[in-house]
mmCIF file of C-alpha atoms in Angstrom:
data_model
loop_
_atom_site.group_PDB
_atom_site.id
_atom_site.type_symbol
_atom_site.label_atom_id
_atom_site.label_comp_id
_atom_site.label_asym_id
_atom_site.label_seq_id
_atom_site.Cartn_x
_atom_site.Cartn_y
_atom_site.Cartn_z
ATOM 1 C CA MET O 1 -137.009 -62.836 -182.967
ATOM 2 C CA GLU O 2 -140.070 -62.989 -185.088
ATOM 3 C CA THR O 3 -141.287 -59.935 -186.943
ATOM 4 C CA SER O 4 -144.619 -59.992 -185.099
ATOM 5 C CA THR O 5 -142.846 -60.023 -181.722
ATOM 6 C CA ILE O 6 -140.765 -57.004 -182.683
ATOM 7 C CA LEU O 7 -143.866 -55.205 -183.958
ATOM 8 C CA PHE O 8 -145.750 -55.876 -180.699
ATOM 9 C CA MET O 9 -142.754 -54.646 -178.695
ATOM 10 C CA ILE O 10 -142.618 -51.410 -180.698
ATOM 11 C CA ILE O 11 -146.366 -50.862 -180.273
ATOM 12 C CA GLY O 12 -146.124 -51.611 -176.538
ATOM 13 C CA MET O 13 -143.212 -49.212 -176.056
ATOM 14 C CA GLY O 14 -145.132 -46.553 -177.954
ATOM 15 C CA LEU O 15 -148.174 -47.002 -175.712
ATOM 16 C CA VAL O 16 -146.255 -46.879 -172.438
ATOM 17 C CA THR O 17 -144.529 -43.728 -173.668
ATOM 18 C CA TYR O 18 -147.682 -42.041 -174.977
ATOM 19 C CA ILE O 19 -150.125 -42.799 -172.141
ATOM 20 C CA PRO O 20 -148.278 -40.963 -169.323
ATOM 21 C CA ARG O 21 -147.877 -37.934 -171.591
ATOM 22 C CA MET O 22 -151.515 -37.932 -172.706
ATOM 23 C CA LEU O 23 -153.203 -38.511 -169.327
ATOM 24 C CA PRO O 24 -152.401 -35.098 -167.777
ATOM 25 C CA PHE O 25 -153.911 -33.339 -170.791
ATOM 26 C CA VAL O 26 -157.082 -35.397 -170.531
ATOM 27 C CA LEU O 27 -157.422 -35.343 -166.727
ATOM 28 C CA PHE O 28 -156.586 -31.656 -166.183
ATOM 29 C CA LYS O 29 -158.301 -30.193 -169.254
ATOM 30 C CA GLY O 30 -160.062 -26.986 -168.261
ATOM 31 C CA LYS O 31 -158.878 -27.151 -164.639
ATOM 32 C CA GLU O 32 -156.594 -24.642 -162.957
ATOM 33 C CA MET O 33 -153.913 -25.901 -160.600
ATOM 34 C CA PRO O 34 -153.156 -24.079 -157.346
ATOM 35 C CA PRO O 35 -150.288 -21.538 -157.615
ATOM 36 C CA PHE O 36 -148.106 -23.566 -155.220
ATOM 37 C CA LEU O 37 -148.396 -26.676 -157.395
ATOM 38 C CA GLN O 38 -147.653 -24.629 -160.518
ATOM 39 C CA GLY O 39 -144.478 -23.326 -158.854
ATOM 40 C CA VAL O 40 -143.391 -26.827 -157.895
ATOM 41 C CA LEU O 41 -143.994 -28.162 -161.413
ATOM 42 C CA LYS O 42 -142.005 -25.304 -162.958
ATOM 43 C CA ASN O 43 -138.954 -26.315 -160.897
ATOM 44 C CA ILE O 44 -139.058 -30.037 -161.714
ATOM 45 C CA PRO O 45 -136.866 -29.727 -164.854
ATOM 46 C CA TYR O 46 -134.136 -27.998 -162.828
ATOM 47 C CA ALA O 47 -134.348 -30.570 -160.045
ATOM 48 C CA THR O 48 -134.084 -33.360 -162.600
ATOM 49 C CA LEU O 49 -131.147 -31.668 -164.279
ATOM 50 C CA GLY O 50 -129.427 -31.357 -160.900
ATOM 51 C CA ALA O 51 -130.024 -35.026 -160.166
ATOM 52 C CA LEU O 52 -128.447 -35.943 -163.492
ATOM 53 C CA ILE O 53 -125.449 -33.622 -163.194
ATOM 54 C CA PHE O 54 -124.480 -34.054 -159.531
ATOM 55 C CA PRO O 55 -123.369 -37.721 -159.721
ATOM 56 C CA GLY O 56 -121.325 -36.873 -162.802
ATOM 57 C CA ILE O 57 -119.496 -34.158 -160.870
ATOM 58 C CA LEU O 58 -118.498 -36.611 -158.175
ATOM 59 C CA LEU O 59 -117.486 -39.371 -160.580
ATOM 60 C CA ILE O 60 -115.051 -37.403 -162.762
ATOM 61 C CA GLN O 61 -111.837 -39.411 -162.554
ATOM 62 C CA GLU O 62 -109.312 -37.507 -164.639
ATOM 63 C CA ASP O 63 -109.916 -33.859 -163.731
ATOM 64 C CA ILE O 64 -112.323 -32.945 -160.925
ATOM 65 C CA MET O 65 -112.294 -29.327 -162.124
ATOM 66 C CA PHE O 66 -114.018 -30.473 -165.310
ATOM 67 C CA GLY O 67 -117.037 -31.465 -163.222
ATOM 68 C CA VAL O 68 -116.882 -28.348 -161.073
ATOM 69 C CA VAL O 69 -116.702 -26.025 -164.098
ATOM 70 C CA GLY O 70 -119.645 -27.795 -165.736
ATOM 71 C CA ALA O 71 -121.699 -27.600 -162.556
ATOM 72 C CA LEU O 72 -120.936 -23.904 -162.081
ATOM 73 C CA ALA O 73 -121.944 -23.176 -165.657
ATOM 74 C CA ALA O 74 -125.215 -25.085 -165.239
ATOM 75 C CA VAL O 75 -126.061 -23.497 -161.894
ATOM 76 C CA THR O 76 -125.272 -20.014 -163.193
ATOM 77 C CA LEU O 77 -127.415 -20.423 -166.291
ATOM 78 C CA ALA O 78 -130.280 -21.921 -164.295
ATOM 79 C CA PHE O 79 -130.035 -19.156 -161.694
ATOM 80 C CA ILE O 80 -130.420 -16.424 -164.311
ATOM 81 C CA GLY O 81 -133.553 -18.207 -165.539
ATOM 82 C CA ALA O 82 -132.398 -19.821 -168.780
ATOM 83 C CA ASN O 83 -134.523 -22.534 -170.320
ATOM 84 C CA VAL O 84 -133.395 -26.080 -169.493
ATOM 85 C CA ILE O 85 -132.133 -26.732 -173.016
ATOM 86 C CA PHE O 86 -130.005 -23.572 -172.839
ATOM 87 C CA VAL O 87 -128.610 -24.696 -169.493
ATOM 88 C CA VAL O 88 -127.541 -28.004 -171.013
ATOM 89 C CA LEU O 89 -126.178 -26.476 -174.216
ATOM 90 C CA GLY O 90 -124.424 -23.703 -172.299
ATOM 91 C CA SER O 91 -122.729 -26.205 -170.009
ATOM 92 C CA ILE O 92 -121.613 -28.235 -172.996
ATOM 93 C CA ALA O 93 -120.192 -25.100 -174.629
ATOM 94 C CA VAL O 94 -118.340 -24.074 -171.470
ATOM 95 C CA LEU O 95 -116.895 -27.560 -171.037
ATOM 96 C CA SER O 96 -115.886 -27.691 -174.687
ATOM 97 C CA ALA O 97 -114.003 -24.422 -174.252
ATOM 98 C CA TYR O 98 -112.455 -25.699 -171.009
ATOM 99 C CA SER O 99 -111.302 -28.894 -172.731
ATOM 100 C CA PHE O 100 -109.860 -26.948 -175.638
ATOM 101 C CA LEU O 101 -108.014 -24.440 -173.436
ATOM 102 C CA PHE O 102 -106.747 -26.727 -170.660
ATOM 103 C CA SER O 103 -106.100 -30.095 -172.279
#
């Protein structure tokens, strides 16, 4: 590939990543969303996390309990209101301990 083609691809990828993140700030600046919509938007990270984790639980081939333990850790942390990053990191920690203890 030519250098100019690679440069245009990098610029294009940057734009398509930046524009969807910038538009809500520009379009909703100074506007208040209804409480129902705010509640829905607060739960989107947990719904996304569930959509990412659930197929992994079903597709564990060696030890199905590995998936179940990870899911229980994630659900428990999310239920007590932990931030999404803490849910992910907590699940990783629990699964690391599970692997160490039961492998």
